[in-house]
Coordinates of C-alpha atoms in Angstrom, one line a residue:
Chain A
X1 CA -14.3 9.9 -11.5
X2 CA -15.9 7.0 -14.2
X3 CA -16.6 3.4 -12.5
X4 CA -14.4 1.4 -13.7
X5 CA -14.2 -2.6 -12.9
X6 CA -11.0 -4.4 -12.7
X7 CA -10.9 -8.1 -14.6
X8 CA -8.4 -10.9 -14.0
X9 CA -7.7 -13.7 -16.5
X10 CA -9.0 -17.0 -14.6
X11 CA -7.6 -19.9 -16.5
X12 CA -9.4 -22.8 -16.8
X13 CA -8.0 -25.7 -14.4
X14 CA -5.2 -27.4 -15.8
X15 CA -4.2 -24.2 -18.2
X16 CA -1.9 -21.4 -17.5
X17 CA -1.7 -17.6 -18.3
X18 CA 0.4 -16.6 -21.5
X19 CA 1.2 -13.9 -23.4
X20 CA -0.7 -15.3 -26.4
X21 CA -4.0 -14.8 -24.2
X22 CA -3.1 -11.3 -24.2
X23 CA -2.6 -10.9 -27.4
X24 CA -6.2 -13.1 -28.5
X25 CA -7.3 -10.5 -26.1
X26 CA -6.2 -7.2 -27.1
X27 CA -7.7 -8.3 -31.0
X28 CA -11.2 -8.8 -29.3
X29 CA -11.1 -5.6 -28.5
X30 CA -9.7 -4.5 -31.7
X31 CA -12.5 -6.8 -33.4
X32 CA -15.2 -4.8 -31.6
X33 CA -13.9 -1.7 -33.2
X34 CA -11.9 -0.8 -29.5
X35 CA -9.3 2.3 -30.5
X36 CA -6.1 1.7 -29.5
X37 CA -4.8 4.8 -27.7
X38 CA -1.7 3.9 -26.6
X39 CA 0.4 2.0 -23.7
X40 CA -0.6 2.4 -19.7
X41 CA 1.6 0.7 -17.0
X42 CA 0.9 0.3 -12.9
X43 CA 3.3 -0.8 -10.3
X44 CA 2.7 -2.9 -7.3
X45 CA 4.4 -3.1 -4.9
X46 CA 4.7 -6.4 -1.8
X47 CA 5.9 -4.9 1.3
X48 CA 7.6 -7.0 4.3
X49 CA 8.6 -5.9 7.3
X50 CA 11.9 -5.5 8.7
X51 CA 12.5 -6.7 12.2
X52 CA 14.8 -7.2 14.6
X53 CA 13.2 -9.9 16.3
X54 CA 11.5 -12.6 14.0
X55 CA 9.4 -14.3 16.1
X56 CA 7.0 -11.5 16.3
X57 CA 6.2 -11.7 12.4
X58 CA 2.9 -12.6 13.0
X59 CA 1.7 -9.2 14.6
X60 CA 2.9 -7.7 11.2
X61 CA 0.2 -7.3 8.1
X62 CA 1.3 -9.8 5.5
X63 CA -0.5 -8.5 3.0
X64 CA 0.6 -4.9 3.0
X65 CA 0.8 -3.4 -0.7
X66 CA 1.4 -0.4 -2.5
X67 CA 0.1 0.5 -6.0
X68 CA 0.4 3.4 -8.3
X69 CA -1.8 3.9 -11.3
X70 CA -1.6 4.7 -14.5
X71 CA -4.1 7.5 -14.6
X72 CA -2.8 9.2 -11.0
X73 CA 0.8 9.6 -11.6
X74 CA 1.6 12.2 -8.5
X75 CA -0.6 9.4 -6.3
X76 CA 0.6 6.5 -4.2
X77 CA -1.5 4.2 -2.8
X78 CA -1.4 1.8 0.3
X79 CA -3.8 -1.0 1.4
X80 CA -4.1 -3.5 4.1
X81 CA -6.7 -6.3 2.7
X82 CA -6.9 -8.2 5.6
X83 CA -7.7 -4.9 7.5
X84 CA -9.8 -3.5 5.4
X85 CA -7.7 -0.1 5.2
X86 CA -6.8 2.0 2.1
X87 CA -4.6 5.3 2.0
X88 CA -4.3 7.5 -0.5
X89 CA -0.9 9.6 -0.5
X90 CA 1.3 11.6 -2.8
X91 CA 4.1 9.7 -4.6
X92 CA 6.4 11.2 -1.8
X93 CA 5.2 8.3 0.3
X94 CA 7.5 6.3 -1.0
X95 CA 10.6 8.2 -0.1
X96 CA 9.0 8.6 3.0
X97 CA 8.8 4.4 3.7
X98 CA 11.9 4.0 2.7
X99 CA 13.6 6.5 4.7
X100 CA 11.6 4.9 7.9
X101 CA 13.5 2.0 7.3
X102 CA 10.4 -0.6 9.0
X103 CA 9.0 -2.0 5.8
X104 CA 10.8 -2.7 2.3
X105 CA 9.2 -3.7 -1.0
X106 CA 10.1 -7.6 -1.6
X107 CA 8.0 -7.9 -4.4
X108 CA 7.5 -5.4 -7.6
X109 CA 4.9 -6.1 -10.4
X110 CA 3.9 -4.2 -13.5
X111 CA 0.8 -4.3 -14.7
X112 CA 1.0 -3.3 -18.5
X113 CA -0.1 -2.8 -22.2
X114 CA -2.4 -1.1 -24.5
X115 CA -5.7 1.1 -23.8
X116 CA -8.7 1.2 -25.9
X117 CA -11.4 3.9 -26.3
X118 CA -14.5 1.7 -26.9
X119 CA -17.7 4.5 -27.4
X120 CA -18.2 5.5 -23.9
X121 CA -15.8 2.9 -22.4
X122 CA -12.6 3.0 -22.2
X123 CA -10.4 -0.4 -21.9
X124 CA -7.1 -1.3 -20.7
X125 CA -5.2 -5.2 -21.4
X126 CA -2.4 -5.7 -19.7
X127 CA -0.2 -8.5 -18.5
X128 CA 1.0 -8.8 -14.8
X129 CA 5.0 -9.4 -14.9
X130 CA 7.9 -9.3 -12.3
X131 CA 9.8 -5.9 -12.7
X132 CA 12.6 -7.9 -13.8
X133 CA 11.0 -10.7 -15.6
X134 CA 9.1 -11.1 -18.8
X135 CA 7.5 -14.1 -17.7
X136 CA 3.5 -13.3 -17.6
X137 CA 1.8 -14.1 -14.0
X138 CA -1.9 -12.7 -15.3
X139 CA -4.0 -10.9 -17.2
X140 CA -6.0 -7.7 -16.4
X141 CA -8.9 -5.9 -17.6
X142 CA -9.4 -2.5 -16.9
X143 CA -13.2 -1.4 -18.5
X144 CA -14.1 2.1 -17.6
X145 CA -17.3 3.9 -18.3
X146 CA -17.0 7.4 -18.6
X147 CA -20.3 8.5 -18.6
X148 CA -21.5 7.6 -14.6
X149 CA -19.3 7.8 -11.2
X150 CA -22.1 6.2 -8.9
X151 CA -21.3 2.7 -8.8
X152 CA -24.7 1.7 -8.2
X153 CA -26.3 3.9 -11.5
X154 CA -23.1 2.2 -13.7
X155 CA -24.0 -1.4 -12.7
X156 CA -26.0 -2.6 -15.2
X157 CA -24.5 -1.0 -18.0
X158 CA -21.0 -2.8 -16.8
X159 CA -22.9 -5.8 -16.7
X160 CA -24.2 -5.5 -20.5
X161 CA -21.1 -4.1 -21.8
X162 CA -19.8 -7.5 -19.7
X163 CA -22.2 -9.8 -21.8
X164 CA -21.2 -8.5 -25.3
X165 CA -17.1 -9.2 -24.0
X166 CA -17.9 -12.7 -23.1
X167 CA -19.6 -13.4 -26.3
X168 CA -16.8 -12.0 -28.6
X169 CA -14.1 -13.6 -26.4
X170 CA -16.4 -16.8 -26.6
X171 CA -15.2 -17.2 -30.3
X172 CA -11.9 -17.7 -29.7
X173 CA -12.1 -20.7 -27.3
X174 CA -9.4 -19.6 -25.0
X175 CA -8.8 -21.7 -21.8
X176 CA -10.3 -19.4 -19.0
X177 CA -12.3 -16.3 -18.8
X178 CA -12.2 -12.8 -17.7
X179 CA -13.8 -12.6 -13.8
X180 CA -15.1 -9.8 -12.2
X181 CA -14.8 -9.7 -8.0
X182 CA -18.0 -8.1 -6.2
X183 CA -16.8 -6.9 -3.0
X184 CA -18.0 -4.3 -0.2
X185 CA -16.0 -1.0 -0.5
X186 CA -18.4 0.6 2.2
X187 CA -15.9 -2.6 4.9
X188 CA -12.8 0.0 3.0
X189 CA -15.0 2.9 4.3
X190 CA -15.6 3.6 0.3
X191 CA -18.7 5.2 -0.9
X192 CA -21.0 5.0 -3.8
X193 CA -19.0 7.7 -6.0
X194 CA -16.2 6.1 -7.5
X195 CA -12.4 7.7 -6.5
X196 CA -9.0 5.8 -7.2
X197 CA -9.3 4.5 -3.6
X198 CA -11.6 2.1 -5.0
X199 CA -9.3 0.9 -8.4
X200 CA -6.2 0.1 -5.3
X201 CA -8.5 -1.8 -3.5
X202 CA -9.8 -3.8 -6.8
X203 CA -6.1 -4.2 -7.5
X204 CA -5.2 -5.8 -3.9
X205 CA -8.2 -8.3 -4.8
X206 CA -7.1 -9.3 -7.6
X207 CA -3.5 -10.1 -6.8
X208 CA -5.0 -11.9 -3.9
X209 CA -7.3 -14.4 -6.3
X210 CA -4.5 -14.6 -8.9
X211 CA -2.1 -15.4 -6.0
X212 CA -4.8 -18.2 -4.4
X213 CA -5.2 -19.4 -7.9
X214 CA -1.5 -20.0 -8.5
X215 CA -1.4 -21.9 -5.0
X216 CA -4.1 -23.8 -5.8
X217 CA -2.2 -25.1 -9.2
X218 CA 0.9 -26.0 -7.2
X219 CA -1.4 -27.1 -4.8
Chain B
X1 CA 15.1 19.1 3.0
X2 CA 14.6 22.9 5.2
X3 CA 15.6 25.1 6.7
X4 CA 14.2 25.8 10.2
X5 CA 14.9 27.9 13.4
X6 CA 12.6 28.6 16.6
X7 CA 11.9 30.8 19.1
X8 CA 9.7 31.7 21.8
X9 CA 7.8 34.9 22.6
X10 CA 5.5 35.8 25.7
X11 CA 1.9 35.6 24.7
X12 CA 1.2 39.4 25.3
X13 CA 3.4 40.3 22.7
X14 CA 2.1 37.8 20.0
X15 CA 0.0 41.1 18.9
X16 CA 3.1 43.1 18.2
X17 CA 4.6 40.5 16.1
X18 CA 1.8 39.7 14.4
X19 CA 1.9 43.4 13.3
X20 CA 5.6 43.2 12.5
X21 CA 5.0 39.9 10.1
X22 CA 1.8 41.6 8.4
X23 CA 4.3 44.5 7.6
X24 CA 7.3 42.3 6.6
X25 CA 5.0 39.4 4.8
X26 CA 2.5 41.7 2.6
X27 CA 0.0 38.4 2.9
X28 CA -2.8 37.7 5.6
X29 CA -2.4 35.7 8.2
X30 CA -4.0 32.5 8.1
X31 CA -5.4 30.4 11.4
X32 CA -3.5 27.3 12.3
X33 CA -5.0 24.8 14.3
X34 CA -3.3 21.2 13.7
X35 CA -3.5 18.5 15.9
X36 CA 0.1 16.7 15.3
X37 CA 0.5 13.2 16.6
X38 CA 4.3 11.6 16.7
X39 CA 4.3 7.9 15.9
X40 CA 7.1 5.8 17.0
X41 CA 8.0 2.3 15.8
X42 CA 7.6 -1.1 18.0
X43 CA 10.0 -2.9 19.6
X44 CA 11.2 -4.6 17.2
X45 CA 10.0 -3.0 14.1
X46 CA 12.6 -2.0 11.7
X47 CA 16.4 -1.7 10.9
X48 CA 16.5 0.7 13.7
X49 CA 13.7 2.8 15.5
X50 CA 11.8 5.4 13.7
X51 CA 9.4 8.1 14.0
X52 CA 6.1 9.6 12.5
X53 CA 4.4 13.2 11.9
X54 CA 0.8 13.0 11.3
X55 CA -0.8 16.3 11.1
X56 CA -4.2 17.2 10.6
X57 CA -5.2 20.4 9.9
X58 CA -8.6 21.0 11.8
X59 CA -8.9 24.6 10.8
X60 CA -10.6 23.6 7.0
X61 CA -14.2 22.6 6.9
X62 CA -12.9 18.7 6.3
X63 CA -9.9 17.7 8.4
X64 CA -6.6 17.4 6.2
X65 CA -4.0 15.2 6.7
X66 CA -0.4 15.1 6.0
X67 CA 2.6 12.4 7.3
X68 CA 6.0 14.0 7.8
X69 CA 9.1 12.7 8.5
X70 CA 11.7 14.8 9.8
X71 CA 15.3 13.5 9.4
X72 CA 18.8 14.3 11.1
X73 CA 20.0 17.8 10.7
X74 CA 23.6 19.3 8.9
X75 CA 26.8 18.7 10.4
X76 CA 30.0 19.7 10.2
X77 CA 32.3 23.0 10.1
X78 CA 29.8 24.2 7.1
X79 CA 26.8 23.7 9.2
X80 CA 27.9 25.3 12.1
X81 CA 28.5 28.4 10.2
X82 CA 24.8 28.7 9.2
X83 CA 22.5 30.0 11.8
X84 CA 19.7 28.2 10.8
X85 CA 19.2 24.2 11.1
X86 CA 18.8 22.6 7.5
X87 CA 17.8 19.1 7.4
X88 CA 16.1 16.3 5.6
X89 CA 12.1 16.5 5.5
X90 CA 9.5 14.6 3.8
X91 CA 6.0 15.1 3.8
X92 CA 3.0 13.6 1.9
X93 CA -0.1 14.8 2.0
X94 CA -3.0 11.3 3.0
X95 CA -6.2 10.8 2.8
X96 CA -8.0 10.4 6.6
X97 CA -6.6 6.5 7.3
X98 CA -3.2 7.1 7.9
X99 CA -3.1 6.9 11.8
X100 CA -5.4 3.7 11.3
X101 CA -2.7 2.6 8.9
X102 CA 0.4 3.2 10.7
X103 CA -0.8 1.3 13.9
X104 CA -1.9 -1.4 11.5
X105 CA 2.0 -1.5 10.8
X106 CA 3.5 -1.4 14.0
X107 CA 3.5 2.3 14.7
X108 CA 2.5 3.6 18.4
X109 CA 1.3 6.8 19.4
X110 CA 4.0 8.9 21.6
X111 CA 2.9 11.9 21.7
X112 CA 0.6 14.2 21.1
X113 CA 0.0 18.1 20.7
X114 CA -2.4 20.7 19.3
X115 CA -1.0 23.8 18.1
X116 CA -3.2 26.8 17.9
X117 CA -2.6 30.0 16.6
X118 CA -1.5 31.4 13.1
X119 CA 1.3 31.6 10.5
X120 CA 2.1 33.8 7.1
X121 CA 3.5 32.3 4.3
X122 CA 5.2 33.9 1.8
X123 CA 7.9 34.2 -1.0
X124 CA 11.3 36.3 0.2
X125 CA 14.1 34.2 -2.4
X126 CA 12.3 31.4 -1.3
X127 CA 9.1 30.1 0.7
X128 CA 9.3 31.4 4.3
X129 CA 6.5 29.9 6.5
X130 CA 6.4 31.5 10.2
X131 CA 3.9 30.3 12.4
X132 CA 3.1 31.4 16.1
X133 CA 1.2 29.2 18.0
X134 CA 0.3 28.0 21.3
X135 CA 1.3 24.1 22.4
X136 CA -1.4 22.3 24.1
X137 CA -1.8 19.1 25.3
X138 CA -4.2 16.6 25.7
X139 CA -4.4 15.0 28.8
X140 CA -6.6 12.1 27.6
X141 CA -5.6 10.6 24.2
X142 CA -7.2 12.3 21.2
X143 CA -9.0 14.7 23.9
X144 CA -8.2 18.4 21.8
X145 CA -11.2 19.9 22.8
X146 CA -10.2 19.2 26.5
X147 CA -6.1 20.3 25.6
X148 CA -4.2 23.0 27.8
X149 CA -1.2 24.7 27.3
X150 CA 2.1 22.9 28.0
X151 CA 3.8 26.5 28.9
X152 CA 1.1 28.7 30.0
X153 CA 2.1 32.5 28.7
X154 CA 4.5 31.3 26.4
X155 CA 3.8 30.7 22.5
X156 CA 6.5 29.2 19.9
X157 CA 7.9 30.4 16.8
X158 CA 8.3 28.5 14.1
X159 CA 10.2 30.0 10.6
X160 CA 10.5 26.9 8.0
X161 CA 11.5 27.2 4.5
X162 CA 11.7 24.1 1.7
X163 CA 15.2 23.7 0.2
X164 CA 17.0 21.3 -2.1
X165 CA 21.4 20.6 -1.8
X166 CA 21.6 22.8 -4.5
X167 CA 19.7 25.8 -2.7
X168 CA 19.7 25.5 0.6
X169 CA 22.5 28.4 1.3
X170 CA 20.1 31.0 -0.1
X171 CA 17.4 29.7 1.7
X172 CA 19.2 29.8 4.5
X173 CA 20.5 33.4 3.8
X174 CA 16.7 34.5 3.6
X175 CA 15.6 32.6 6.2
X176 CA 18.4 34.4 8.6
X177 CA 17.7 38.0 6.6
X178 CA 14.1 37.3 8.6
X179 CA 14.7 36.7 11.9
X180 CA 16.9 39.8 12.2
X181 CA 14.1 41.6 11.1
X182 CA 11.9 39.9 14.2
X183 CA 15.0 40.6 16.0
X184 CA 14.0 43.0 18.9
X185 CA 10.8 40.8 19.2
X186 CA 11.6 37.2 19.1
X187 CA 15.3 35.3 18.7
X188 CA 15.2 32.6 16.8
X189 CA 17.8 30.2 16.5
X190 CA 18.4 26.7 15.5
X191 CA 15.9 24.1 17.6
X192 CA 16.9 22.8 20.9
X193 CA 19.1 25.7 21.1
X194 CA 16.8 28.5 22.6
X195 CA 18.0 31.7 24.2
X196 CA 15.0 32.3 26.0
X197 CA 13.0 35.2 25.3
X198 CA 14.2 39.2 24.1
X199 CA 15.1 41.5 27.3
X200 CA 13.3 43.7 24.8
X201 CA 10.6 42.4 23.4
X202 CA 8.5 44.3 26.0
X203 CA 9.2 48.0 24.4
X204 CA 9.5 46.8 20.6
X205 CA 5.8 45.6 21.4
X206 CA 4.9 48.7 22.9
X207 CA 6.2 50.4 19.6
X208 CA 4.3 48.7 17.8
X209 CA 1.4 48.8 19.5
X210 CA 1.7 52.4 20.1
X211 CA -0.6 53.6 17.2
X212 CA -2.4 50.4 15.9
X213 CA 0.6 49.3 13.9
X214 CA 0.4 51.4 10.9
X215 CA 3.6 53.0 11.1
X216 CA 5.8 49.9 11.6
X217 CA 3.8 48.9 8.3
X218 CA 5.0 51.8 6.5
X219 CA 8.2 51.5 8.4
X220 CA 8.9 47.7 7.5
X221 CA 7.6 48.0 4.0
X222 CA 10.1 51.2 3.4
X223 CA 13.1 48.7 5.3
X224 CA 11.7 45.6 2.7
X225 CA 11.6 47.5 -0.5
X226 CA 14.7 49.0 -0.2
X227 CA 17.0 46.3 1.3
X228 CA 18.7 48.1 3.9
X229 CA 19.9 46.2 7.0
X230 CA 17.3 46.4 9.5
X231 CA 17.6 48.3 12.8
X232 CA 18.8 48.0 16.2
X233 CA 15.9 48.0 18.7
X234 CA 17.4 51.8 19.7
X235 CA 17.0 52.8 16.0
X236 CA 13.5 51.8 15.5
X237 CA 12.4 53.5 18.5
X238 CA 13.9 56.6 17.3
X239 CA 13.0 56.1 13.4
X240 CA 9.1 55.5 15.1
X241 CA 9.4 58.8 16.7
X242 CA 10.0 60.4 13.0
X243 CA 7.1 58.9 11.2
X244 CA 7.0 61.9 9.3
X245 CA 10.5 61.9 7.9
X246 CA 9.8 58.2 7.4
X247 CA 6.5 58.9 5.2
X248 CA 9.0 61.9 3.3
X249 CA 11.0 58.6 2.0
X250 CA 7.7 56.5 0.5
X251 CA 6.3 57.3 -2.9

């Protein structure tokens, strides 16, 4: 499977995320001659547990999510952060949480919007909204290169392709920037050959730095 | 949702039916080795206590996994009148984390078995699996290289068969079409309602066994093709004495 990285809009302190950064984002792309293929879409899900007894909340994860993505739609995905755990399912999962009755999804997010084909790359801008809410809590960047599954052999290709991004977003003198999280996939036992396992855990960091970001605003 | 029944068979006859379900199935058999562990929740853990399947197929060259959850069965006057148990079943196939990610949520091991042996599947209306295995257990935890049986002599028999509300009376129909045909072998029945083993499974086997199988394979494939009702152990014995007029009926 191609490496792909996973951005997150970081607004500049004292700014917020709006649709209108998504928009000044999706015409970069379009200005670097990015072909717009069509829509993609994600779901996320936050997942609490139910217990009888809720003093012992603290032995429960609190960081238990479940993602499906937009390129494996029979796939499910589950990750503990905090753990460092990752599971890969089929979509029957699901059905298989809820009729367990021990954890229930209290929060949903989409992640959604258009995908480009960029040469070998292939891009994906999409805003991160409640299911039932228009109101825009980020900004992702999926960048793909098609070419390379070895994480290692794709790096500085992702970094260049990185450079040229910055530069043409530079022009538009937005109030943040696009961030890309390092982190150690071989702690999710992860290898160097890239799988979807790797795109859920990506995901689960992100949410986690948008999340911190927000608290540090209300903060 | 399936459609399941069980029964159990002395080992020494496992060879018999294994001839009997080449005949009946057309398919090879295929090895079954799966450790299965059962999960149950914590204390406390959910809206009321529930429980796990995680099975992992050891008999492929990388260890599969797949999470099951097995719901409450049929009732009523409708359910009673089918001899086979239908109930809800999910199962997801996972990658290798899952146990590591169900104790992470509050799931604890109860039990654990390893089932060894083998199973046929196969399409008859719909998708009949029928496995015989032995039950082993471990007697440290994780330990299936150091497992024993938990009925010495004794192996189960396992018929499942995937169905759907709108289907599962056909299924069921071909599921019970089956186990009359395993009849003077093995009785199966709906689980945790066993009769115990055949009084004749000793000279059906012997039948069987009698000239390598290759009769009751012309025999069962004659009784398949043309949808008759299958035979009371008395008639098979006497059919088996006949090949010949048997082999006058194939073309």
């Amino acid at each position: 499977m191609p490496v792909k990285w996973v951005l997150h809009w970081q607004p500049n302190q004292g700014s917020t995320v709006s649709s209108q950064i998504l928009n000044e984002a999706t015409q970069c792309v379009e200005s670097i001659n990015g072909v717009k293929e069509g829509r993609w879409k994600a779901t996320l899900n936050y997942y609490k547990p139910l217990l009888r007894d809720q003093t012992n909340q603290a032995e429960f994860p609190r960081d238990f999510l479940g993602i499906s993505l937009a390129d494996q739609p029979n796939k499910y995905y589950f990750i503990i952060r905090s753990q460092r755990i990752v599971l890969e399912a089929d979509s029957s999962i699901q059905l298989i949480m809820e009729r367990l009755q021990s954890y229930k999804s209290k929060v949903a997010l989409y992640f959604e919007g258009f995908q480009y084909q960029l040469g070998d790359f292939r891009l994906r801008v999409g805003k991160v909204v409640p299911t039932h809410s228009e109101n825009v809590r980020g900004i992702v960047m999926e960048v793909e290169y098609l070419p390379i599954s070895s994480m290692e052999k794709s790096r500085k290709v992702m970094e260049e392709f990185l450079e040229i991004w910055h530069e043409a977003l530079s022009k538009r003198s937005l109030p943040g920037k696009f961030v890309n999280i390092d982190l150690n996939f071989g702690e999710f036992g992860l290898g160097d050959n890239y799988t979807p396992q790797h795109t859920a855990v990506r995901y689960a960091l992100v949410m986690a730095h948008m999340i911190a970001t927000v608290q540090a605003v209300r903060g | 949702m399936e459609c399941v029944v069980q029964g159990i068979i002395e080992t020494q006859h496992v060879e018999a039916l294994e001839i009997l379900l080449q005949g009946l199935c057309g398919v090879q058999r295929e090895r079954l080795r799966v450790h299965e562990l059962c999960l149950k929740s914590g204390p406390s853990l959910g809206v009321v206590s529930s429980e796990v399947r995680l099975l992992c197929d050891l008999d492929q060259p990388e260890p599969t996994w797949t999470v099951k959850h097995v719901g409450g069965a049929m009732r009523g006057p409708g359910a009673d009148q089918i001899s086979v148990m239908v109930r809800t079943m999910v199962e997801s196939k996972v990658s290798k984390n899952a146990l590591r990610m169900f104790n992470a949520l509050g799931y604890k091991l109860d039990h654990e078995l390893l089932k060894v042996g083998f199973a046929f599947h196969f399409q008859r209306t719909a998708n009949i699996s029928v496995s015989v295995s032995s039950v082993n257990k471990m007697l440290k935890v994780h330990a299936i290289d150091e497992a024993v049986p938990v009925t010495p002599g004794m192996q189960i028999v396992d018929v499942t068969a995937p169905a759907t509300p709108a289907n599962y009376s056909e299924v069921s129909a071909a599921v019970s079409s089956l186990c009359e045909f395993l009849a003077p072998l093995v009785h199966l029945s709906k689980p945790f309602n066993s009769t115990g083993v055949v009084p004749t499974a000793a000279a059906a086997a012997a039948s069987l066994m009698s000239d390598g199988g290759v009769t009751a394979t012309f025999f069962f494939t004659f009784i398949r093709n043309n949808r008759i009702h299958p035979y009371t152990q008395q008639q098979i014995e006497t059919e088996l004495c006949q090949r010949t007029s048997i082999r006058g009926y194939l073309v």
